[in-house]
Amino acid sequence: MMNVRQVIRGARLAAVLVAALAIAACAKNEAENSQGAAGAMAVPGSQQDFLVNVGDRVWFETDSSELSAKSRDTLDKQAQWLQRYNRYTFTIEGHADERGTREYNLALGARRAATVRDYLISRGIAANRMRTISYGKERPVATCDDISCWSQNRRAVTVLDASS
Amino acid sequence: MTILPTLDFALTRRRALALGAAAGGLALSPRYAGAVVRLDVTQGNIQPMPIALPDFVGAGQEGEVAHNVTAVITNNLRRSGLFAPIDPAAYVEKIVNPDAVPRFADWRVINAQALVTGRMTRQNDGRLRAEFRLWDVFAGQQLSGQQYFTTPDNWRRVAHIISDAIYERLTGEKGYFDSRIVFVDETGPKQRRIKRLALMDQDGANVRYLTRGDDLVLTPRFNPTTQEITYMSYGQGSPRVYLLNIETGQREIVGNFPGMTFAPRFSPDGQRVIMSLQQGGNSNLFVMDLRSKATTRLTDTAAIDTSPSYSPDGARICFESDRGGSQQIYIMAANGGPAQRISFGQGLYSTPVWSPRGDYIAFTRQANNLFGIGIMKPDGSGERVLTEGFHNEGPTFAPNGRVIMFFRDPGVGPNLFTVDVTGRNEQKVPTPSYASDPAWSPLLS
């Protein structure tokens, strides 16, 4: 019991440290590759490691669920990492930008999530480790009304389950 | 008027008030005798009919409710775009006894074509009595008159029912004022909107929240026959289609499907729910019988089939599909089978909704980065875009098929609007916060 608590406390401290270092790195020099700086500090196999050293998301063209070469690259890295740290289960979230009708975008988000799911399965990740969910256009990350925002919102995000 | 047994109040209509010209011993001028005032709403360009609506007479303590009822009726008729209520400051005659024949000359002089008089009285049993008479000013005769008895808290519904009676008598078409809207109330930042199901009268009054905002809720629709709505919610993990009883608050998941269910609508008889089921990257249409729970697959494509809508007779379904490469509108028989594409204009066509009158299908159209609301006939002809911009979506028909409500989100947040099927008379619908996904109920009575 004691041990478990200590581990949790330690993990929290590590997370806080990583966050603090990441902020420091950004503040120090924005031009510097802050992702690399923070990544160096991320505990291998941690969620932070996955976020900064692998990349949790891929992006899509308008009204498309096709994977670009860059997206396949990211998903290859995700597959390698997930194979190495196979204790993780995860959810693939499919999203759409706001330039579509609500119900179609729900289906489009599901189609994008399914594309990522199928790709990860083809790279040897067990289907029972993953579930998919579509948020359609309901959860944008960027909320300006121009192309730069829309392109960030057309995404599929691999979210590691916190409990795994 | 039929009384809905499920309503939590009793609203009863009594005899039509028979006063008429004869009772007043009016000498009708032959010039007006046969010419009963009537608004021709089949024309595209309608000149709103000037109508006078002096405050109903409030007997005893009922002065305020009499004024409020008159205000609701006036607002309804004005918002319809078919009537031009005359400024009360111009009225010559003050109505003190609504049983007496008005001095028509006093109303002709201010160019009123129709005149509405009425009275609110509290009965000895505590109930409210509402009476109204509709007069043809130029013919000098009563066109209709009714009285109603109800509990005092129902004064708004009485006002809507009287509005419908006036609208029907003067246009020859069914009204739509005694109806409600279910919609999604939106608050909070765009990245994490809090969405609640809400219910209101068609004029924006009496807003009532049906969910608390803990779960993301989308696309509510009324059961045409009961106090029930169907909607989509992210309640328990996977997004699912739910049923919610408005009166009891009881809710249940519709069916037990292996993927996301969304885009639910009731069949016209209220016995079935049609919806999309997502499996992998595909979404297909299924229908579930609510009593037997039997589920039937209606489409089987490697595409996105969604946003279904039954024809009023329940025989056909229109829906959107990208089976041909882009979102377009298709029609098939209610039991599935081959589907026929009906949209062939420029751009993407989605969210088809069949008019309660059966004459039109309303849709959202995306073209040139604009989102328009339009209508077309069920055979795809007669397409007309009613409004266009960024970003209009999700049409729903008023019970009489003459007015369409939709939401418009220029980026910051959505609001509700109405527009006539003619494309005229666009009006914002007042809501407490941002609002989207409106669905219009059938007439309540």
Coordinates of C-alpha atoms in Angstrom, one line a residue:
Chain A
M1 CA 0.0 0.0 0.0
M2 CA 2.8 2.4 1.0
N3 CA 4.7 1.5 -2.1
V4 CA 1.8 2.2 -4.4
R5 CA 1.3 5.6 -2.9
Q6 CA 5.0 6.4 -3.2
V7 CA 5.0 5.4 -6.8
I8 CA 1.9 7.5 -7.5
R9 CA 3.5 10.5 -5.7
G10 CA 6.7 10.0 -7.6
A11 CA 4.9 9.8 -10.9
R12 CA 3.1 13.0 -10.1
L13 CA 6.3 14.7 -9.2
A14 CA 7.9 13.5 -12.4
A15 CA 4.9 14.8 -14.4
V16 CA 5.1 18.2 -12.7
L17 CA 8.9 18.4 -13.4
V18 CA 8.4 17.5 -17.0
A19 CA 5.8 20.2 -17.4
A20 CA 7.9 22.7 -15.6
L21 CA 11.0 21.9 -17.8
A22 CA 8.9 22.0 -20.9
I23 CA 7.7 25.5 -20.0
A24 CA 11.2 26.6 -19.2
A25 CA 12.4 25.2 -22.5
C26 CA 9.8 27.1 -24.4
A27 CA 10.4 30.3 -22.5
K28 CA 14.2 30.1 -23.0
N29 CA 14.1 30.0 -26.7
E30 CA 11.1 29.4 -28.8
A31 CA 13.1 28.9 -31.9
E32 CA 14.9 26.0 -30.3
N33 CA 13.3 22.7 -30.8
S34 CA 11.3 22.7 -27.6
Q35 CA 9.7 19.3 -28.5
G36 CA 13.2 17.8 -28.4
A37 CA 14.1 19.6 -25.2
A38 CA 11.0 18.4 -23.4
G39 CA 11.2 15.0 -25.0
A40 CA 14.6 14.4 -23.6
M41 CA 13.2 14.9 -20.2
A42 CA 10.1 12.6 -20.7
V43 CA 10.3 9.3 -19.0
P44 CA 10.5 6.7 -21.7
G45 CA 7.3 4.8 -21.9
S46 CA 5.3 7.6 -20.3
Q47 CA 2.3 9.4 -21.8
Q48 CA 4.5 12.5 -22.1
D49 CA 7.0 10.4 -24.0
F50 CA 4.3 9.3 -26.4
L51 CA 3.1 12.9 -26.8
V52 CA 6.4 14.7 -27.5
N53 CA 8.6 12.0 -29.0
V54 CA 6.1 10.1 -31.1
G55 CA 3.2 12.4 -31.7
D56 CA -0.4 11.5 -30.8
R57 CA -2.2 12.8 -33.9
V58 CA -2.5 12.8 -37.6
W59 CA -4.2 15.3 -39.8
F60 CA -6.4 15.0 -42.9
E61 CA -7.4 16.9 -46.0
T62 CA -10.9 18.4 -46.2
D63 CA -13.6 15.7 -46.4
S64 CA -11.0 13.0 -46.6
S65 CA -9.9 10.1 -44.4
E66 CA -6.8 9.2 -46.5
L67 CA -3.5 9.0 -44.7
S68 CA -0.7 11.2 -46.1
A69 CA 2.9 9.9 -46.2
K70 CA 3.6 12.1 -43.1
S71 CA 0.6 10.6 -41.3
R72 CA 1.7 7.1 -42.1
D73 CA 5.1 8.0 -40.7
T74 CA 3.6 9.2 -37.5
L75 CA 1.4 6.1 -37.2
D76 CA 4.5 3.9 -37.9
K77 CA 6.2 5.5 -34.9
Q78 CA 3.0 5.1 -32.8
A79 CA 2.9 1.4 -33.7
Q80 CA 6.5 0.9 -32.7
W81 CA 6.0 2.7 -29.4
L82 CA 2.8 0.9 -28.7
Q83 CA 4.5 -2.5 -29.4
R84 CA 7.3 -1.6 -27.0
Y85 CA 5.0 -0.4 -24.3
N86 CA 2.3 -2.9 -24.7
R87 CA 0.7 -2.3 -21.4
Y88 CA -1.2 0.6 -22.9
T89 CA -4.8 0.4 -24.2
F90 CA -6.0 3.5 -26.0
T91 CA -8.8 5.3 -27.8
I92 CA -8.6 6.7 -31.3
E93 CA -10.6 9.9 -31.5
G94 CA -11.8 11.0 -34.9
H95 CA -12.6 14.7 -35.5
A96 CA -13.8 16.9 -38.3
D97 CA -13.6 20.7 -38.9
E98 CA -16.6 22.9 -38.7
R99 CA -17.1 23.1 -42.5
G100 CA -19.5 20.2 -42.7
T101 CA -22.9 19.3 -41.4
R102 CA -23.1 17.8 -37.9
E103 CA -24.2 14.3 -38.7
Y104 CA -22.0 13.8 -41.7
N105 CA -19.1 15.0 -39.6
L106 CA -19.9 12.4 -36.9
A107 CA -19.6 9.8 -39.6
L108 CA -16.5 11.4 -41.1
G109 CA -14.8 11.4 -37.8
A110 CA -15.7 7.8 -37.4
R111 CA -14.2 7.1 -40.8
R112 CA -11.0 8.8 -39.9
A113 CA -10.7 6.9 -36.6
A114 CA -11.4 3.7 -38.4
T115 CA -8.6 4.4 -41.0
V116 CA -6.1 4.9 -38.1
R117 CA -7.3 1.8 -36.4
D118 CA -7.0 -0.3 -39.5
Y119 CA -3.5 1.1 -40.1
L120 CA -2.3 0.3 -36.6
I121 CA -3.7 -3.2 -36.8
S122 CA -1.8 -3.6 -40.1
R123 CA 1.3 -2.7 -38.2
G124 CA 0.8 -5.4 -35.7
I125 CA -1.1 -3.7 -32.8
A126 CA -3.8 -6.0 -31.3
A127 CA -7.4 -4.8 -32.1
N128 CA -8.4 -5.5 -28.5
R129 CA -6.1 -2.7 -27.2
M130 CA -8.0 0.0 -29.0
R131 CA -11.4 1.5 -29.3
T132 CA -12.6 4.3 -31.5
I133 CA -14.9 7.3 -31.0
S134 CA -16.0 10.1 -33.2
Y135 CA -16.5 13.6 -32.0
G136 CA -17.5 15.0 -35.4
K137 CA -17.1 18.8 -35.2
E138 CA -17.9 19.0 -31.5
R139 CA -14.4 19.3 -30.1
P140 CA -12.2 21.6 -32.1
V141 CA -8.7 22.3 -30.8
A142 CA -8.4 25.5 -32.7
T143 CA -11.2 27.9 -32.9
C144 CA -10.3 30.7 -35.3
D145 CA -12.3 30.7 -38.5
D146 CA -9.7 30.2 -41.1
I147 CA -7.8 27.5 -42.9
S148 CA -5.0 27.2 -40.3
C149 CA -7.5 26.3 -37.7
W150 CA -9.6 24.1 -39.8
S151 CA -6.6 22.0 -40.8
Q152 CA -5.7 21.4 -37.1
N153 CA -9.2 20.3 -36.4
R154 CA -9.4 17.6 -39.1
R155 CA -7.5 15.0 -37.0
A156 CA -7.4 11.6 -35.4
V157 CA -5.8 11.5 -32.0
T158 CA -4.5 8.4 -30.3
V159 CA -5.3 8.9 -26.6
L160 CA -3.6 6.5 -24.2
D161 CA -5.9 5.3 -21.4
A162 CA -4.9 6.8 -18.2
S163 CA -5.5 3.6 -16.2
S164 CA -3.4 1.4 -18.5
Chain B
M1 CA -59.7 20.6 -31.3
T2 CA -58.8 17.3 -29.8
I3 CA -57.5 17.1 -26.2
L4 CA -54.2 15.3 -25.8
P5 CA -54.6 13.0 -22.8
T6 CA -50.9 13.1 -22.1
L7 CA -50.8 16.9 -21.5
D8 CA -50.5 17.9 -17.9
F9 CA -53.3 20.4 -18.1
A10 CA -56.8 20.6 -19.5
L11 CA -57.6 23.0 -22.2
T12 CA -61.1 22.9 -23.6
R13 CA -62.7 24.7 -26.3
R14 CA -66.4 25.7 -26.0
R15 CA -68.9 26.8 -28.5
A16 CA -68.1 29.2 -31.2
L17 CA -69.4 32.6 -30.3
A18 CA -72.3 33.3 -32.5
L19 CA -72.8 37.0 -32.7
G20 CA -72.4 37.9 -36.2
A21 CA -73.7 40.8 -38.1
A22 CA -77.3 40.0 -37.6
A23 CA -77.1 40.4 -33.8
G24 CA -76.0 43.9 -34.2
G25 CA -78.6 44.7 -36.8
L26 CA -76.0 45.9 -39.1
A27 CA -76.9 47.4 -42.4
L28 CA -74.3 45.9 -44.7
S29 CA -73.3 47.9 -47.6
P30 CA -73.8 45.7 -50.7
R31 CA -70.3 46.6 -51.9
Y32 CA -68.8 44.7 -49.0
A33 CA -71.5 42.1 -48.3
G34 CA -69.9 39.3 -50.2
A35 CA -66.3 40.2 -50.0
V36 CA -64.9 38.3 -47.0
V37 CA -61.3 39.3 -46.2
R38 CA -58.9 36.6 -47.2
L39 CA -55.1 36.6 -47.5
D40 CA -53.8 34.8 -50.6
V41 CA -50.6 33.1 -49.3
T42 CA -49.9 31.2 -52.5
Q43 CA -48.3 34.3 -54.0
G44 CA -44.5 34.7 -53.7
N45 CA -44.7 38.4 -52.8
I46 CA -47.3 38.9 -50.1
Q47 CA -48.5 42.3 -48.9
P48 CA -49.0 41.8 -45.1
M49 CA -52.6 42.3 -44.1
P50 CA -53.2 45.3 -41.8
I51 CA -54.8 44.0 -38.7
A52 CA -55.9 45.7 -35.5
L53 CA -55.5 44.0 -32.1
P54 CA -56.7 46.2 -29.3
D55 CA -55.9 44.8 -25.9
F56 CA -58.4 42.2 -24.8
V57 CA -60.7 43.4 -22.1
G58 CA -59.5 42.2 -18.7
A59 CA -62.5 41.6 -16.4
G60 CA -61.6 42.1 -12.7
Q61 CA -58.0 41.2 -12.0
E62 CA -57.3 40.0 -15.5
G63 CA -56.2 43.2 -17.0
E64 CA -52.5 42.1 -17.1
V65 CA -53.1 38.7 -18.6
A66 CA -55.5 40.2 -21.1
H67 CA -52.7 42.6 -22.2
N68 CA -50.1 39.8 -22.3
V69 CA -52.4 37.5 -24.3
T70 CA -52.9 40.3 -26.9
A71 CA -49.2 40.9 -27.0
V72 CA -48.4 37.2 -27.7
I73 CA -51.0 37.1 -30.5
T74 CA -49.7 40.4 -32.0
N75 CA -46.1 39.1 -31.9
N76 CA -47.1 35.8 -33.5
L77 CA -49.0 37.4 -36.4
R78 CA -46.3 40.0 -37.0
R79 CA -43.5 37.4 -37.0
S80 CA -45.4 35.3 -39.6
G81 CA -44.8 38.1 -42.1
L82 CA -48.4 37.8 -43.3
F83 CA -49.9 40.4 -41.1
A84 CA -49.0 44.0 -40.2
P85 CA -50.4 44.8 -36.8
I86 CA -51.4 48.4 -36.6
D87 CA -49.9 50.7 -34.0
P88 CA -52.5 50.8 -31.1
A89 CA -51.9 54.6 -30.9
A90 CA -53.8 54.9 -34.1
Y91 CA -57.0 53.2 -32.8
V92 CA -60.0 55.4 -32.8
E93 CA -62.5 53.2 -31.0
K94 CA -61.7 51.9 -27.5
I95 CA -63.2 48.4 -27.1
V96 CA -64.9 48.2 -23.8
N97 CA -67.5 45.5 -24.5
P98 CA -66.2 42.8 -26.8
D99 CA -69.8 41.4 -27.0
A100 CA -70.9 44.5 -28.9
V101 CA -70.4 45.0 -32.6
P102 CA -67.4 47.3 -33.1
R103 CA -67.8 50.6 -34.9
F104 CA -66.3 49.4 -38.2
A105 CA -66.0 52.9 -39.6
D106 CA -63.5 53.7 -36.8
W107 CA -61.4 50.7 -38.0
R108 CA -61.8 51.4 -41.7
V109 CA -60.4 54.8 -41.2
I110 CA -57.1 53.4 -40.0
N111 CA -57.1 50.9 -42.8
A112 CA -57.5 47.8 -40.7
Q113 CA -58.8 44.9 -42.8
A114 CA -59.3 42.6 -39.8
L115 CA -60.0 43.4 -36.2
V116 CA -59.6 41.0 -33.2
T117 CA -61.4 41.7 -30.0
G118 CA -61.5 39.6 -26.8
R119 CA -61.8 39.2 -23.1
M120 CA -60.2 37.3 -20.3
T121 CA -62.3 36.4 -17.3
R122 CA -61.5 34.4 -14.1
Q123 CA -64.3 31.9 -13.5
N124 CA -65.6 31.1 -10.0
D125 CA -63.8 27.8 -10.2
G126 CA -60.5 29.5 -10.7
R127 CA -60.2 28.8 -14.4
L128 CA -59.4 31.3 -17.0
R129 CA -62.0 32.1 -19.7
A130 CA -60.7 33.5 -22.9
E131 CA -62.9 34.8 -25.7
F132 CA -62.1 36.3 -29.0
R133 CA -63.9 37.5 -32.1
L134 CA -62.4 38.1 -35.5
W135 CA -64.0 40.8 -37.6
D136 CA -63.9 41.6 -41.2
V137 CA -63.8 45.4 -41.1
F138 CA -64.7 46.2 -44.6
A139 CA -67.5 43.6 -44.9
G140 CA -68.6 44.6 -41.4
Q141 CA -69.1 41.1 -40.1
Q142 CA -67.8 38.6 -37.6
L143 CA -65.6 35.9 -39.3
S144 CA -65.1 33.7 -36.3
G145 CA -65.3 33.6 -32.5
Q146 CA -64.4 31.1 -29.8
Q147 CA -64.1 30.8 -26.1
Y148 CA -61.7 28.6 -24.2
F149 CA -61.4 27.5 -20.6
T150 CA -58.1 26.6 -19.0
T151 CA -56.0 27.0 -15.9
P152 CA -54.4 30.5 -15.5
D153 CA -50.9 29.2 -16.1
N154 CA -51.9 28.3 -19.6
W155 CA -52.5 31.8 -20.8
R156 CA -49.7 31.6 -23.4
R157 CA -51.1 28.5 -25.0
V158 CA -54.5 30.1 -25.2
A159 CA -52.8 33.0 -27.0
H160 CA -51.1 30.7 -29.4
I161 CA -54.4 28.8 -30.1
I162 CA -56.2 32.0 -30.8
S163 CA -53.3 33.1 -33.0
D164 CA -53.8 29.9 -35.0
A165 CA -57.5 30.4 -35.3
I166 CA -57.0 33.9 -36.7
Y167 CA -54.3 32.7 -39.1
E168 CA -56.4 29.8 -40.3
R169 CA -59.5 31.9 -40.8
L170 CA -57.6 34.6 -42.8
T171 CA -55.2 32.5 -44.8
G172 CA -57.2 29.3 -45.2
E173 CA -54.1 27.3 -44.1
K174 CA -53.4 25.6 -40.8
G175 CA -51.5 27.7 -38.3
Y176 CA -48.3 26.7 -36.4
F177 CA -48.2 28.9 -33.3
D178 CA -49.4 26.4 -30.8
S179 CA -46.2 24.3 -31.2
R180 CA -42.8 23.9 -29.5
I181 CA -39.2 23.7 -30.5
V182 CA -36.7 21.2 -29.0
F183 CA -33.1 22.4 -29.5
V184 CA -29.6 22.3 -28.2
D185 CA -28.6 25.2 -25.8
E186 CA -24.9 26.0 -26.1
T187 CA -22.7 27.7 -23.5
G188 CA -19.0 27.8 -22.7
P189 CA -15.9 28.0 -25.0
K190 CA -16.0 26.6 -28.4
Q191 CA -13.4 23.9 -27.6
R192 CA -15.5 22.6 -24.8
R193 CA -19.1 23.6 -25.4
I194 CA -21.6 22.6 -22.8
K195 CA -24.7 21.4 -24.7
R196 CA -28.1 20.9 -23.1
L197 CA -31.4 19.8 -24.5
A198 CA -33.9 22.5 -24.2
L199 CA -37.6 23.0 -25.0
M200 CA -39.4 26.2 -25.7
D201 CA -42.6 27.6 -27.4
Q202 CA -42.1 28.4 -31.1
D203 CA -41.8 32.1 -30.2
G204 CA -38.9 31.5 -27.8
A205 CA -40.9 31.7 -24.6
N206 CA -41.1 29.1 -21.8
V207 CA -37.5 27.7 -22.1
R208 CA -37.1 24.6 -20.1
Y209 CA -33.9 22.5 -19.9
L210 CA -34.2 18.7 -20.3
T211 CA -30.6 17.8 -19.6
R212 CA -28.0 19.3 -17.2
G213 CA -25.0 19.6 -19.6
D214 CA -22.9 16.8 -18.2
D215 CA -23.1 14.8 -21.4
L216 CA -22.7 16.1 -24.9
V217 CA -26.1 16.0 -26.6
L218 CA -27.0 16.5 -30.2
T219 CA -29.8 16.4 -32.8
P220 CA -33.1 16.1 -30.8
R221 CA -36.3 15.3 -32.6
F222 CA -39.9 15.1 -31.5
N223 CA -42.1 12.0 -31.5
P224 CA -45.0 13.2 -33.6
T225 CA -47.5 11.4 -31.4
T226 CA -46.3 11.5 -27.8
Q227 CA -44.4 13.6 -25.3
E228 CA -41.1 12.0 -26.2
I229 CA -38.0 13.0 -28.0
T230 CA -35.1 11.1 -29.5
Y231 CA -31.6 12.5 -29.6
M232 CA -27.9 11.5 -29.6
S233 CA -25.8 11.6 -26.4
Y234 CA -22.2 10.8 -25.3
G235 CA -23.6 9.6 -22.0
Q236 CA -22.1 6.2 -21.3
G237 CA -18.9 5.9 -23.3
S238 CA -20.0 5.3 -26.8
P239 CA -22.3 7.8 -28.4
R240 CA -25.8 6.4 -28.6
V241 CA -29.3 7.3 -29.6
Y242 CA -31.6 7.8 -26.6
L243 CA -35.3 8.3 -26.0
L244 CA -36.4 10.8 -23.4
N245 CA -39.9 11.3 -22.0
I246 CA -40.4 15.0 -21.7
E247 CA -43.0 14.7 -18.9
T248 CA -41.4 12.0 -16.7
G249 CA -37.8 12.6 -17.5
Q250 CA -37.3 8.9 -18.0
R251 CA -34.7 8.0 -20.6
E252 CA -33.4 4.9 -22.3
I253 CA -30.9 3.8 -24.9
V254 CA -32.4 2.8 -28.3
G255 CA -31.3 -0.7 -29.1
N256 CA -28.0 -2.4 -28.4
F257 CA -25.7 -1.8 -31.4
P258 CA -22.1 -2.6 -31.9
G259 CA -21.1 1.0 -33.0
M260 CA -22.0 4.6 -32.7
T261 CA -25.7 5.3 -33.4
F262 CA -26.7 8.8 -34.5
A263 CA -29.1 10.9 -36.5
P264 CA -32.3 9.5 -35.0
R265 CA -35.8 10.4 -36.3
F266 CA -39.2 9.1 -35.5
S267 CA -41.5 7.6 -38.1
P268 CA -44.7 9.6 -38.6
D269 CA -46.7 7.1 -36.5
G270 CA -44.2 7.5 -33.7
Q271 CA -43.7 3.7 -33.5
R272 CA -40.2 3.4 -35.0
V273 CA -36.9 5.2 -34.8
I274 CA -34.7 5.4 -37.9
M275 CA -31.0 6.2 -37.4
S276 CA -27.5 5.7 -38.6
L277 CA -25.3 2.9 -37.3
Q278 CA -21.6 3.3 -37.7
Q279 CA -19.5 0.2 -38.2
G280 CA -15.8 0.8 -39.1
G281 CA -15.7 3.7 -41.6
N282 CA -19.2 3.1 -42.9
S283 CA -22.5 4.4 -41.6
N284 CA -25.8 2.8 -42.7
L285 CA -29.5 3.3 -41.9
F286 CA -31.4 1.1 -39.6
V287 CA -34.9 1.2 -38.2
M288 CA -36.0 -0.1 -34.9
D289 CA -39.6 -0.9 -33.9
L290 CA -40.0 0.6 -30.4
R291 CA -42.5 -2.0 -29.2
S292 CA -41.0 -5.2 -30.5
K293 CA -37.4 -3.9 -30.5
A294 CA -37.0 -5.6 -33.9
T295 CA -34.2 -3.9 -35.9
T296 CA -34.1 -3.8 -39.7
R297 CA -31.2 -2.8 -41.9
L298 CA -32.3 -0.4 -44.6
T299 CA -29.0 0.4 -46.4
D300 CA -25.9 -1.6 -46.9
T301 CA -23.2 0.5 -48.5
A302 CA -19.5 1.2 -47.9
A303 CA -20.4 4.8 -47.5
I304 CA -21.9 7.4 -45.2
D305 CA -25.7 7.1 -45.2
T306 CA -27.3 9.5 -42.6
S307 CA -29.8 12.3 -41.8
P308 CA -32.9 10.3 -42.8
S309 CA -36.4 11.8 -42.9
Y310 CA -39.7 10.0 -43.6
S311 CA -42.3 11.3 -46.0
P312 CA -45.4 12.4 -44.1
D313 CA -47.3 9.2 -45.2
G314 CA -44.4 7.1 -43.9
A315 CA -44.0 5.3 -47.3
R316 CA -40.6 6.8 -48.3
I317 CA -37.4 8.0 -46.8
C318 CA -35.1 10.7 -47.9
F319 CA -31.5 10.7 -46.7
E320 CA -28.0 11.9 -47.5
S321 CA -25.3 9.6 -48.8
D322 CA -21.8 10.0 -50.2
R323 CA -22.1 6.7 -52.0
G324 CA -21.6 8.5 -55.3
G325 CA -18.5 10.3 -54.1
S326 CA -20.0 13.3 -52.4
Q327 CA -22.9 14.1 -50.1
Q328 CA -26.2 14.1 -52.1
I329 CA -29.8 13.5 -51.3
Y330 CA -31.5 10.2 -52.1
I331 CA -35.0 8.7 -51.8
M332 CA -35.9 5.1 -51.2
A333 CA -38.9 3.1 -50.0
A334 CA -39.5 3.0 -46.2
N335 CA -38.4 -0.6 -46.2
G336 CA -35.1 0.0 -48.0
G337 CA -34.2 -1.2 -51.5
P338 CA -32.8 0.8 -54.3
A339 CA -32.4 4.5 -53.7
Q340 CA -32.7 7.3 -56.3
R341 CA -30.6 10.4 -56.2
I342 CA -32.6 13.6 -56.4
S343 CA -30.0 16.4 -55.9
F344 CA -28.1 17.4 -58.9
G345 CA -27.3 21.1 -58.4
Q346 CA -23.8 22.5 -57.6
G347 CA -22.2 21.5 -54.4
L348 CA -22.9 19.1 -51.5
Y349 CA -26.5 18.4 -50.3
S350 CA -27.2 17.2 -46.8
T351 CA -29.7 17.1 -43.9
P352 CA -32.8 16.5 -46.0
V353 CA -36.1 17.0 -44.2
W354 CA -39.5 16.2 -45.7
S355 CA -42.2 18.9 -45.2
P356 CA -45.2 17.9 -43.2
R357 CA -47.3 18.8 -46.3
G358 CA -45.2 16.5 -48.4
D359 CA -44.6 19.1 -51.1
Y360 CA -41.0 19.9 -50.4
I361 CA -37.7 18.6 -49.0
A362 CA -35.6 21.1 -47.2
F363 CA -31.8 20.7 -47.1
T364 CA -28.4 22.2 -46.3
R365 CA -26.3 22.9 -49.4
Q366 CA -22.6 23.6 -49.3
A367 CA -21.2 25.4 -52.4
N368 CA -18.3 27.8 -52.8
N369 CA -17.6 27.6 -49.0
L370 CA -21.1 28.8 -48.3
F371 CA -23.8 26.9 -46.4
G372 CA -27.3 27.6 -47.7
I373 CA -30.7 26.4 -46.6
G374 CA -33.0 25.4 -49.5
I375 CA -36.0 23.4 -50.7
M376 CA -36.7 21.2 -53.6
K377 CA -39.6 19.0 -54.6
P378 CA -39.4 15.3 -53.8
D379 CA -38.6 14.6 -57.5
G380 CA -35.6 17.0 -57.3
S381 CA -37.2 19.8 -59.3
G382 CA -38.0 23.3 -58.3
E383 CA -34.8 23.8 -56.2
R384 CA -34.7 27.1 -54.4
V385 CA -32.1 28.4 -51.9
L386 CA -33.7 30.4 -49.2
T387 CA -30.7 31.8 -47.4
E388 CA -26.9 31.4 -47.9
G389 CA -23.8 32.3 -45.9
F390 CA -21.5 30.9 -43.3
H391 CA -22.7 28.9 -41.7
N392 CA -26.4 27.8 -42.1
E393 CA -27.5 24.3 -41.2
G394 CA -30.2 21.9 -40.1
P395 CA -33.6 23.0 -41.4
T396 CA -36.8 21.9 -39.7
F397 CA -40.4 22.6 -40.9
A398 CA -43.2 24.3 -39.0
P399 CA -46.2 22.0 -38.7
N400 CA -47.9 23.8 -41.7
G401 CA -44.9 23.5 -43.9
R402 CA -44.8 27.2 -44.7
V403 CA -41.9 28.2 -42.3
I404 CA -38.5 26.7 -41.9
M405 CA -36.3 27.1 -38.8
F406 CA -32.5 26.5 -38.9
F407 CA -29.4 27.5 -37.1
R408 CA -26.7 30.0 -38.3
D409 CA -23.2 30.1 -36.8
P410 CA -21.0 32.8 -38.2
G411 CA -18.1 31.4 -36.1
V412 CA -18.6 32.6 -32.6
G413 CA -21.7 30.5 -31.9
P414 CA -25.0 29.5 -33.4
N415 CA -28.4 31.2 -33.3
L416 CA -31.9 30.1 -34.5
F417 CA -33.7 31.7 -37.4
T418 CA -36.9 31.2 -39.3
V419 CA -37.5 31.9 -43.0
D420 CA -40.6 31.3 -45.1
V421 CA -40.5 28.7 -47.8
T422 CA -40.8 31.6 -50.2
G423 CA -37.4 32.8 -49.0
R424 CA -38.9 35.9 -47.5
N425 CA -39.3 37.0 -43.9
E426 CA -36.1 35.9 -42.2
Q427 CA -36.4 36.3 -38.4
K428 CA -34.1 35.6 -35.5
V429 CA -35.7 33.4 -32.8
P430 CA -34.9 34.6 -29.3
T431 CA -33.0 32.1 -27.1
P432 CA -31.2 32.6 -23.8
S433 CA -27.8 31.5 -25.1
Y434 CA -26.4 30.1 -28.3
A435 CA -28.7 27.5 -29.8
S436 CA -28.5 24.9 -32.5
D437 CA -30.2 21.7 -33.9
P438 CA -33.8 23.0 -33.7
A439 CA -36.7 20.6 -34.3
W440 CA -40.2 21.8 -34.6
S441 CA -43.0 19.8 -32.9
P442 CA -46.4 19.1 -34.6
L443 CA -49.3 21.3 -33.5
L444 CA -50.0 20.6 -29.8
S445 CA -53.7 20.7 -30.3

